[in-house]
């Protein structure tokens, strides 16, 4: 079969690449590092967007839109920020092309050079805080709770579809607050929203925690993260929420008059998730037959395939199937009846397995006689013959069960792949042979983290929230430590 | 009052600018020609997007996402296309910044020059047709019915909020077909979708027609347009749908094997509407007090303002108002109860008028006694005292009536501002003193159109679909003509 995937056990990275391409999720474009998100992939992203957008609005946020371009001078105003992003900025320098016969065609017009270069936003803190300066005068203007859905560009040298691309789609929340406490509260609230979304919609268990200084967002005082574990034992940072302190307010001179009439700098947060979540979704659950999608994000939740030999049988089957379709739709279930006659059922089965459709129904003449239908689950590949009576309720329950079951499987996998270690030998051994999260004592210094990374490729993924405190010694340096942190090799 | 607008009669253009700023719809950013769409403006755009997206999907289209950047060589492949867009292209030439102490800070790294410059998409035909080459082999792969929601950049020298900005948000449909007839059918279908949206959601009557050669999209064989009339008598092109023939298929070598096994070039369409529609919506309906929004696109459809003197009265009023809020919400009506105590009712009335909230309810102690509520319509500024009994049904009907009434008003305005003229003197006189659409004979040549434009600023807005044929002579050249076309001065 043309659409066979490289097995995960053989080459996980190739399996991922095969799957993204063959399930029609995305492909590399002619522009280095930029991807095309194909309709089926985009349909999943749209479902993610819809749920996240609803969650943002329910927590009091509104959407807005800020410019794609950032003047270079703005970009440079916050020192850590520019340091963090300068190496990967796409820069617009000209605003016109012209025809030049001598040079053999269309060239950039040298007379149309911009006075100041524009950076294609890699993230929008600078342009947004420059705007907020005019929006915020008094404590009555706060909080400002704004989100933006946008494309951003980071000129990454090594790219992988969804996981790391030069252009990607994301949302970025940028909030402004009167007090430090309120800003921290917002930062935590949003990492909780992300965790809720990951767990309840993506069926992806995540660990919430703080990033270490090494891994913090450029310009943040504290970065909260949700970290998920992929099937190859590598971690994937799936969303971050940053407490920015007054760094951007100071860089852009954003002050407000507080209730006591004194001027103060505004407190900031920013938080974002991106199309990288697509990579997490794919890698966490899928298998050698293709995608496994949690029902809550599947563009097609149920596919119905008719099984017949003669055309007139299809007609009888269709009549019954259309009733089922109506019943399912009435329950808000997304269903596709694939009655195309140029593909065999076996081909269709494989195709919808590849595409991760959670439930497949097959209906043939025998089923019509018996009042039954064959129900196949994508996640476990189990098949059952069930009565057509009450089929919609049955399917609805089954979809809920699948959602939960996919989550539980990933949760158990993570539990099995999380190891407490107390010595450096153990640390290396576990990372090399088992992978996953390694819970170990660390002396808290960036230097030790760097050394550990250079020797094992593992980094501190996070210091979990409400982390248990215990006396110990750093696995690497032997220096005293008050808590374990989670290490892993990461995407 | 700080939020007063320049009256339309005094300076229509300033009125528009005032309104966009004071109603918190958008503002100019620090980046030349790029706007910030503020939360209230974006909320209206989101409603437009949601309806359009639904309509696109109902007509069989799916969404996808293509790169922001287009290699210069792709961009140059279709001669008319590059000719049309070359003068307004933002060009990315470098991909890194660096710190240069000698130059006093962060500079573009000269070592990070791209081998080939990238154009920030002004429209995506070229990158999309380059992609379609790999997606289309057989007639079975057709039609391809894809839409993209995206930002695009056209380096316009004279910009105006929403109407003409360097960066704007839009959707662009790009479809591929096996036959010319099918592609034309798609082109027409989408201009009809746009007209349906404009009339039934924006309450904006539009005229559907063909563009003349002069005004055609760069690379199209035929451009269909919807043209609307603003209150100052100028026309506004509100959406276009292009029949691209095989131009892009030939430029990017996109062929398919037809049912007879022969290779053929694919037929193309593209169609788009943008945040420019926001400008149309604002200018078509609003008045000197502020926005007038059609209920179907209003983020807040009903606002309720309590009228009271003592705090304990607010409590009693709130109890009743909350019942009304629940009833309205149950009918899917978007309602805001503004019980903020730091603003007076008069201030609130003016604010929601400015924001174009279609219906305002005021509830005071007297109303509670009488079981009544004061209902004010934004469009006509009429007030009525009505019974609280059945208020939700009353409001629902009223919202429908307002939607229709706004449309009818704009329709009558357009009828009154559409003039048939038969002589050049009349033509000039009408354009100068009355404005609006001028229906006149034209000899069909680009030269005459150019001359008319240079003398009157008016262009052919469109040749209406199913245009009545009649013998006549061109108002300008006196040459024979078979039909009248619609002229106007346009945005």
CSV table of C-alpha atoms in Angstrom, one decimal, chain B residues 106-398:
chain,number,residue,atom,x,y,z
B,106,UNK,CA,21.4,46.5,16.9
B,107,UNK,CA,21.8,46.3,13.1
B,108,UNK,CA,20.9,44.0,10.3
B,109,UNK,CA,23.6,41.4,9.9
B,110,UNK,CA,25.0,41.8,6.4
B,111,UNK,CA,26.2,38.2,6.5
B,112,UNK,CA,22.7,37.0,6.8
B,113,UNK,CA,21.5,38.1,3.3
B,114,UNK,CA,19.0,35.8,1.7
B,115,UNK,CA,20.0,34.2,-1.6
B,116,UNK,CA,16.7,35.0,-3.0
B,117,UNK,CA,14.6,37.9,-1.7
B,118,UNK,CA,11.2,37.0,-0.3
B,119,UNK,CA,8.0,39.1,-1.0
B,120,UNK,CA,5.5,39.4,1.9
B,121,UNK,CA,2.4,38.2,0.1
B,122,UNK,CA,0.2,40.9,-1.3
B,123,UNK,CA,-2.1,38.0,-2.5
B,124,UNK,CA,-1.2,34.3,-2.8
B,125,UNK,CA,-2.0,33.1,-6.3
B,126,UNK,CA,1.7,32.4,-7.1
B,127,UNK,CA,2.7,30.5,-4.0
B,128,UNK,CA,-0.6,28.6,-4.0
B,129,UNK,CA,-0.5,27.6,-7.7
B,130,UNK,CA,3.1,26.5,-7.2
B,131,UNK,CA,1.8,24.2,-4.4
B,132,UNK,CA,-1.2,23.0,-6.5
B,133,UNK,CA,1.2,21.6,-9.1
B,134,UNK,CA,1.9,18.8,-6.7
B,135,UNK,CA,-1.7,18.3,-5.6
B,136,UNK,CA,-3.3,18.0,-9.0
B,137,UNK,CA,-2.6,15.1,-11.3
B,138,UNK,CA,-6.0,13.8,-12.4
B,139,UNK,CA,-9.5,15.1,-12.9
B,140,UNK,CA,-10.3,13.2,-9.8
B,141,UNK,CA,-8.2,15.7,-7.8
B,142,UNK,CA,-10.5,18.5,-9.1
B,143,UNK,CA,-12.2,20.7,-8.1
B,144,UNK,CA,-10.0,22.0,-5.4
B,145,UNK,CA,-12.0,24.5,-3.3
B,146,UNK,CA,-9.7,26.1,-0.8
B,147,UNK,CA,-9.9,29.3,1.2
B,148,UNK,CA,-7.3,31.0,3.4
B,149,UNK,CA,-7.8,33.6,6.2
B,150,UNK,CA,-4.6,35.6,6.3
B,151,UNK,CA,-2.8,38.9,6.5
B,152,UNK,CA,-1.5,40.5,3.3
B,153,UNK,CA,0.7,43.5,2.7
B,154,UNK,CA,0.5,46.1,0.0
B,155,UNK,CA,2.8,49.0,0.5
B,156,UNK,CA,0.2,51.7,-0.3
B,157,UNK,CA,1.5,55.3,-0.1
B,158,UNK,CA,-1.8,56.9,1.0
B,159,UNK,CA,-3.5,54.9,3.6
B,160,UNK,CA,-6.8,55.2,5.6
B,161,UNK,CA,-7.9,53.1,8.4
B,162,UNK,CA,-9.7,49.9,7.1
B,163,UNK,CA,-10.2,51.4,3.6
B,164,UNK,CA,-6.6,51.2,2.5
B,165,UNK,CA,-3.8,50.0,4.8
B,166,UNK,CA,-0.4,48.6,4.1
B,167,UNK,CA,-1.3,45.4,6.0
B,168,UNK,CA,-4.8,44.1,6.1
B,169,UNK,CA,-6.7,41.0,7.0
B,170,UNK,CA,-8.7,39.1,4.5
B,171,UNK,CA,-9.7,35.8,3.1
B,172,UNK,CA,-8.6,34.6,-0.3
B,173,UNK,CA,-10.3,31.7,-2.0
B,174,UNK,CA,-8.2,29.8,-4.6
B,175,UNK,CA,-10.0,27.2,-6.6
B,176,UNK,CA,-8.9,24.8,-9.3
B,177,UNK,CA,-11.3,23.3,-11.9
B,178,UNK,CA,-11.3,20.9,-14.8
B,179,UNK,CA,-13.2,23.1,-17.2
B,180,UNK,CA,-13.6,26.7,-18.1
B,181,UNK,CA,-17.4,26.6,-17.5
B,182,UNK,CA,-17.0,25.2,-14.0
B,183,UNK,CA,-14.4,27.9,-13.1
B,184,UNK,CA,-16.7,30.7,-14.3
B,185,UNK,CA,-19.6,29.1,-12.4
B,186,UNK,CA,-17.5,29.2,-9.3
B,187,UNK,CA,-16.5,32.8,-9.9
B,188,UNK,CA,-20.1,33.8,-10.2
B,189,UNK,CA,-21.1,31.6,-7.2
B,190,UNK,CA,-18.7,33.5,-4.9
B,191,UNK,CA,-19.7,37.0,-6.0
B,192,UNK,CA,-23.2,35.9,-5.2
B,193,UNK,CA,-22.0,34.7,-1.8
B,194,UNK,CA,-20.4,38.1,-1.2
B,195,UNK,CA,-23.5,39.9,-2.3
B,196,UNK,CA,-25.7,37.8,-0.1
B,197,UNK,CA,-23.4,38.5,2.9
B,198,UNK,CA,-23.3,42.2,2.2
B,199,UNK,CA,-27.0,42.5,1.8
B,200,UNK,CA,-28.2,40.2,4.5
B,201,UNK,CA,-25.6,40.7,7.2
B,202,UNK,CA,-24.1,44.1,6.5
B,203,UNK,CA,-27.5,45.5,5.4
B,204,UNK,CA,-25.5,46.9,2.5
B,205,UNK,CA,-27.2,46.9,-1.0
B,206,UNK,CA,-24.6,46.1,-3.6
B,207,UNK,CA,-24.5,46.0,-7.4
B,208,UNK,CA,-22.9,42.9,-8.9
B,209,UNK,CA,-21.0,43.3,-12.1
B,210,UNK,CA,-17.9,42.9,-14.2
B,211,UNK,CA,-14.9,45.1,-13.9
B,212,UNK,CA,-13.6,46.7,-17.0
B,213,UNK,CA,-10.2,45.7,-18.3
B,214,UNK,CA,-8.6,48.8,-16.6
B,215,UNK,CA,-9.9,47.8,-13.2
B,216,UNK,CA,-9.4,44.0,-13.5
B,217,UNK,CA,-7.2,42.1,-11.0
B,218,UNK,CA,-3.7,41.7,-12.2
B,219,UNK,CA,-3.6,38.3,-13.9
B,220,UNK,CA,-7.4,37.8,-14.3
B,221,UNK,CA,-9.4,37.3,-17.5
B,222,UNK,CA,-12.5,38.6,-15.8
B,223,UNK,CA,-13.2,40.2,-12.4
B,224,UNK,CA,-16.6,40.3,-10.8
B,225,UNK,CA,-17.2,42.9,-8.2
B,226,UNK,CA,-19.8,44.0,-5.7
B,227,UNK,CA,-20.1,47.8,-5.5
B,228,UNK,CA,-21.7,49.7,-2.7
B,229,UNK,CA,-22.5,53.4,-2.3
B,230,UNK,CA,-21.3,55.4,0.7
B,231,UNK,CA,-23.2,58.3,2.2
B,232,UNK,CA,-20.9,60.8,0.5
B,233,UNK,CA,-21.9,59.5,-2.9
B,234,UNK,CA,-18.6,57.6,-3.5
B,235,UNK,CA,-18.6,54.0,-4.5
B,236,UNK,CA,-16.7,51.4,-2.6
B,237,UNK,CA,-15.6,48.1,-4.1
B,238,UNK,CA,-16.5,45.6,-1.4
B,239,UNK,CA,-15.5,42.2,-2.8
B,240,UNK,CA,-14.1,40.7,-5.9
B,241,UNK,CA,-14.1,37.3,-7.6
B,242,UNK,CA,-11.7,36.6,-10.4
B,243,UNK,CA,-11.9,34.1,-13.3
B,244,UNK,CA,-8.1,33.5,-13.9
B,245,UNK,CA,-8.5,31.3,-16.9
B,246,UNK,CA,-5.4,29.1,-17.2
B,247,UNK,CA,-2.9,31.9,-16.6
B,248,UNK,CA,-1.6,30.7,-13.3
B,249,UNK,CA,-1.7,27.0,-14.3
B,250,UNK,CA,0.5,27.9,-17.3
B,251,UNK,CA,2.8,30.0,-15.2
B,252,UNK,CA,3.3,27.2,-12.7
B,253,UNK,CA,2.8,24.3,-15.1
B,254,UNK,CA,-0.3,22.8,-13.4
B,255,UNK,CA,-1.8,20.2,-15.6
B,256,UNK,CA,-4.3,17.3,-15.1
B,257,UNK,CA,-5.3,14.3,-17.0
B,258,UNK,CA,-8.8,14.6,-18.1
B,259,UNK,CA,-11.4,11.8,-18.3
B,260,UNK,CA,-10.3,11.1,-21.8
B,261,UNK,CA,-6.7,10.7,-20.7
B,262,UNK,CA,-5.4,13.9,-22.2
B,263,UNK,CA,-3.3,16.5,-20.3
B,264,UNK,CA,-4.8,19.9,-19.9
B,265,UNK,CA,-4.0,23.0,-17.9
B,266,UNK,CA,-6.2,23.6,-14.9
B,267,UNK,CA,-8.7,26.5,-14.7
B,268,UNK,CA,-8.5,28.9,-11.8
B,269,UNK,CA,-10.5,31.3,-9.7
B,270,UNK,CA,-9.7,33.5,-6.8
B,271,UNK,CA,-11.9,35.7,-4.6
B,272,UNK,CA,-11.5,37.9,-1.6
B,273,UNK,CA,-13.0,40.3,0.9
B,274,UNK,CA,-11.0,42.1,3.5
B,275,UNK,CA,-11.1,44.4,6.6
B,276,UNK,CA,-12.0,47.0,4.0
B,277,UNK,CA,-15.6,45.7,4.6
B,278,UNK,CA,-15.3,47.3,8.0
B,279,UNK,CA,-14.9,50.7,6.3
B,280,UNK,CA,-18.0,50.0,4.1
B,281,UNK,CA,-20.0,49.0,7.1
B,282,UNK,CA,-19.1,52.1,9.0
B,283,UNK,CA,-19.5,54.6,6.1
B,284,UNK,CA,-22.8,53.2,4.8
B,285,UNK,CA,-24.9,53.4,7.9
B,286,UNK,CA,-23.4,55.6,10.6
B,287,UNK,CA,-24.5,59.1,11.5
B,288,UNK,CA,-23.2,62.2,13.4
B,289,UNK,CA,-23.8,60.5,16.7
B,290,UNK,CA,-21.7,57.5,15.9
B,291,UNK,CA,-21.8,54.0,14.5
B,292,UNK,CA,-25.0,52.4,13.3
B,293,UNK,CA,-24.5,48.7,13.3
B,294,UNK,CA,-26.8,46.1,11.7
B,295,UNK,CA,-28.0,43.8,14.5
B,296,UNK,CA,-26.6,40.7,12.8
B,297,UNK,CA,-23.0,42.0,13.1
B,298,UNK,CA,-23.3,44.0,16.3
B,299,UNK,CA,-21.1,42.6,19.1
B,300,UNK,CA,-23.6,43.9,21.6
B,301,UNK,CA,-27.1,43.9,20.2
B,302,UNK,CA,-28.9,45.2,23.3
B,303,UNK,CA,-27.6,47.4,26.1
B,304,UNK,CA,-29.5,47.9,29.3
B,305,UNK,CA,-28.9,51.1,31.4
B,306,UNK,CA,-30.3,51.4,34.9
B,307,UNK,CA,-31.7,54.8,35.9
B,308,UNK,CA,-31.5,55.4,39.6
B,309,UNK,CA,-30.6,57.8,42.3
B,310,UNK,CA,-29.9,55.7,45.3
B,311,UNK,CA,-27.8,52.5,45.5
B,312,UNK,CA,-30.7,50.4,46.9
B,313,UNK,CA,-32.8,51.3,43.8
B,314,UNK,CA,-30.1,49.7,41.6
B,315,UNK,CA,-30.5,46.5,43.5
B,316,UNK,CA,-34.2,46.3,42.8
B,317,UNK,CA,-33.7,47.3,39.2
B,318,UNK,CA,-30.9,44.7,38.8
B,319,UNK,CA,-33.1,41.9,39.9
B,320,UNK,CA,-35.7,42.7,37.2
B,321,UNK,CA,-33.0,43.5,34.6
B,322,UNK,CA,-31.3,40.2,35.2
B,323,UNK,CA,-34.5,38.4,34.3
B,324,UNK,CA,-34.7,40.3,31.0
B,325,UNK,CA,-31.0,39.5,30.4
B,326,UNK,CA,-31.7,35.8,30.8
B,327,UNK,CA,-34.8,36.0,28.5
B,328,UNK,CA,-32.8,37.8,25.8
B,329,UNK,CA,-29.8,35.4,26.1
B,330,UNK,CA,-32.2,32.4,25.8
B,331,UNK,CA,-33.1,33.8,22.4
B,332,UNK,CA,-29.5,34.1,21.4
B,333,UNK,CA,-29.5,37.9,21.7
B,334,UNK,CA,-26.2,39.4,22.8
B,335,UNK,CA,-26.9,41.7,25.7
B,336,UNK,CA,-24.9,43.9,28.1
B,337,UNK,CA,-26.2,45.2,31.4
B,338,UNK,CA,-24.1,48.3,32.1
B,339,UNK,CA,-24.5,48.7,35.9
B,340,UNK,CA,-21.2,50.5,36.3
B,341,UNK,CA,-21.7,53.2,38.9
B,342,UNK,CA,-18.9,55.6,37.9
B,343,UNK,CA,-20.7,56.8,34.8
B,344,UNK,CA,-24.0,58.7,34.5
B,345,UNK,CA,-26.9,57.4,32.3
B,346,UNK,CA,-26.4,60.3,29.9
B,347,UNK,CA,-22.8,59.4,29.4
B,348,UNK,CA,-23.7,55.8,28.8
B,349,UNK,CA,-26.4,56.7,26.3
B,350,UNK,CA,-23.9,58.7,24.3
B,351,UNK,CA,-21.3,56.0,24.5
B,352,UNK,CA,-23.5,53.2,23.3
B,353,UNK,CA,-24.8,55.5,20.5
B,354,UNK,CA,-21.3,56.1,19.5
B,355,UNK,CA,-20.6,52.3,19.5
B,356,UNK,CA,-23.7,51.6,17.4
B,357,UNK,CA,-25.5,49.3,19.8
B,358,UNK,CA,-28.8,48.7,17.9
B,359,UNK,CA,-31.2,48.7,20.9
B,360,UNK,CA,-30.9,50.4,24.3
B,361,UNK,CA,-33.2,49.7,27.2
B,362,UNK,CA,-33.5,52.0,30.1
B,363,UNK,CA,-35.1,50.8,33.3
B,364,UNK,CA,-35.9,53.1,36.3
B,365,UNK,CA,-38.0,52.8,39.5
B,366,UNK,CA,-41.0,54.2,37.6
B,367,UNK,CA,-40.7,51.4,35.0
B,368,UNK,CA,-40.6,48.8,37.7
B,369,UNK,CA,-43.9,50.2,39.1
B,370,UNK,CA,-45.5,50.3,35.7
B,371,UNK,CA,-44.0,47.1,34.4
B,372,UNK,CA,-42.5,49.0,31.5
B,373,UNK,CA,-39.1,49.7,29.9
B,374,UNK,CA,-37.9,52.4,27.6
B,375,UNK,CA,-36.7,51.1,24.3
B,376,UNK,CA,-34.5,53.2,22.1
B,377,UNK,CA,-33.5,52.3,18.5
B,378,UNK,CA,-30.0,53.4,17.5
B,379,UNK,CA,-30.9,53.7,13.8
B,380,UNK,CA,-33.8,56.0,14.0
B,381,UNK,CA,-33.1,57.3,17.6
B,382,UNK,CA,-36.9,56.6,18.3
B,383,UNK,CA,-37.9,55.9,21.8
B,384,UNK,CA,-40.9,53.9,23.0
B,385,UNK,CA,-42.1,52.8,26.4
B,386,UNK,CA,-43.2,49.2,26.2
B,387,UNK,CA,-44.5,46.6,28.5
B,388,UNK,CA,-42.0,44.2,30.2
B,389,UNK,CA,-44.4,41.4,29.4
B,390,UNK,CA,-43.1,39.7,26.3
B,391,UNK,CA,-40.1,42.0,26.1
B,392,UNK,CA,-37.8,39.4,24.6
B,393,UNK,CA,-40.1,38.7,21.7
B,394,UNK,CA,-40.5,42.4,21.2
B,395,UNK,CA,-36.8,42.9,21.1
B,396,UNK,CA,-36.2,40.0,18.8
B,397,UNK,CA,-38.7,41.5,16.3
B,398,UNK,CA,-37.3,44.9,16.7
